XYZ file of C-alpha atoms in Angstrom:
69
model
C 98.675 81.028 102.099
C 101.808 79.978 103.351
C 104.321 82.329 103.127
C 108.141 81.284 103.553
C 110.909 82.145 104.301
C 111.316 84.221 107.575
C 114.000 85.366 107.786
C 113.996 86.452 104.070
C 117.031 87.823 102.110
C 115.914 88.863 98.722
C 112.545 86.660 98.106
C 109.093 85.530 99.367
C 107.852 82.840 98.046
C 104.083 81.832 98.085
C 102.236 78.372 98.147
C 98.413 78.759 97.774
C 95.924 81.556 95.731
C 95.602 85.153 96.606
C 94.205 88.661 94.877
C 96.887 90.713 96.020
C 99.296 91.127 98.845
C 100.616 94.468 100.306
C 103.924 94.609 102.873
C 104.083 97.682 104.977
C 106.764 98.846 107.659
C 105.743 98.865 111.416
C 104.568 102.093 110.573
C 101.759 101.635 108.908
C 103.341 102.501 105.646
C 102.945 101.000 102.413
C 105.965 99.761 100.948
C 104.833 97.219 98.290
C 101.570 95.974 96.760
C 101.590 93.043 93.871
C 99.032 90.647 92.439
C 99.546 87.018 92.548
C 103.022 86.032 92.196
C 104.565 82.932 93.540
C 107.548 84.912 94.667
C 107.516 88.543 95.488
C 111.370 90.311 95.372
C 111.696 92.363 98.353
C 115.573 93.041 98.594
C 114.405 96.637 97.885
C 113.546 96.313 101.405
C 115.733 97.152 104.895
C 116.736 94.513 107.761
C 113.589 94.540 109.754
C 109.884 92.847 110.561
C 107.208 93.774 108.285
C 103.289 93.136 108.000
C 102.170 91.513 105.021
C 98.944 91.548 104.243
C 97.441 88.611 101.838
C 93.774 89.706 99.864
C 91.989 87.093 98.918
C 87.999 88.157 98.109
C 86.427 89.777 101.485
C 89.255 87.921 103.652
C 91.984 88.844 104.866
C 95.607 87.445 106.436
C 98.384 88.788 108.487
C 101.406 87.453 108.467
C 104.684 89.033 110.086
C 107.755 88.623 108.494
C 112.060 89.329 108.914
C 114.340 91.254 106.054
C 117.403 89.958 107.223
C 120.628 89.914 105.250
């Protein structure tokens, strides 16, 4: 799954399929959980770095991204 852009302003885009995603802050708090969408609104997140867990069956892929406005 391709995730872009980073840094992101308001919308995070996904290319490829997955079951659901979970976004965590760097303290490990779960902030957003969403089923499959091509675009996720992250405008509620403050500036900073976040961890994205992409769940697809038994596989979990981890990505880091930055919110910057």
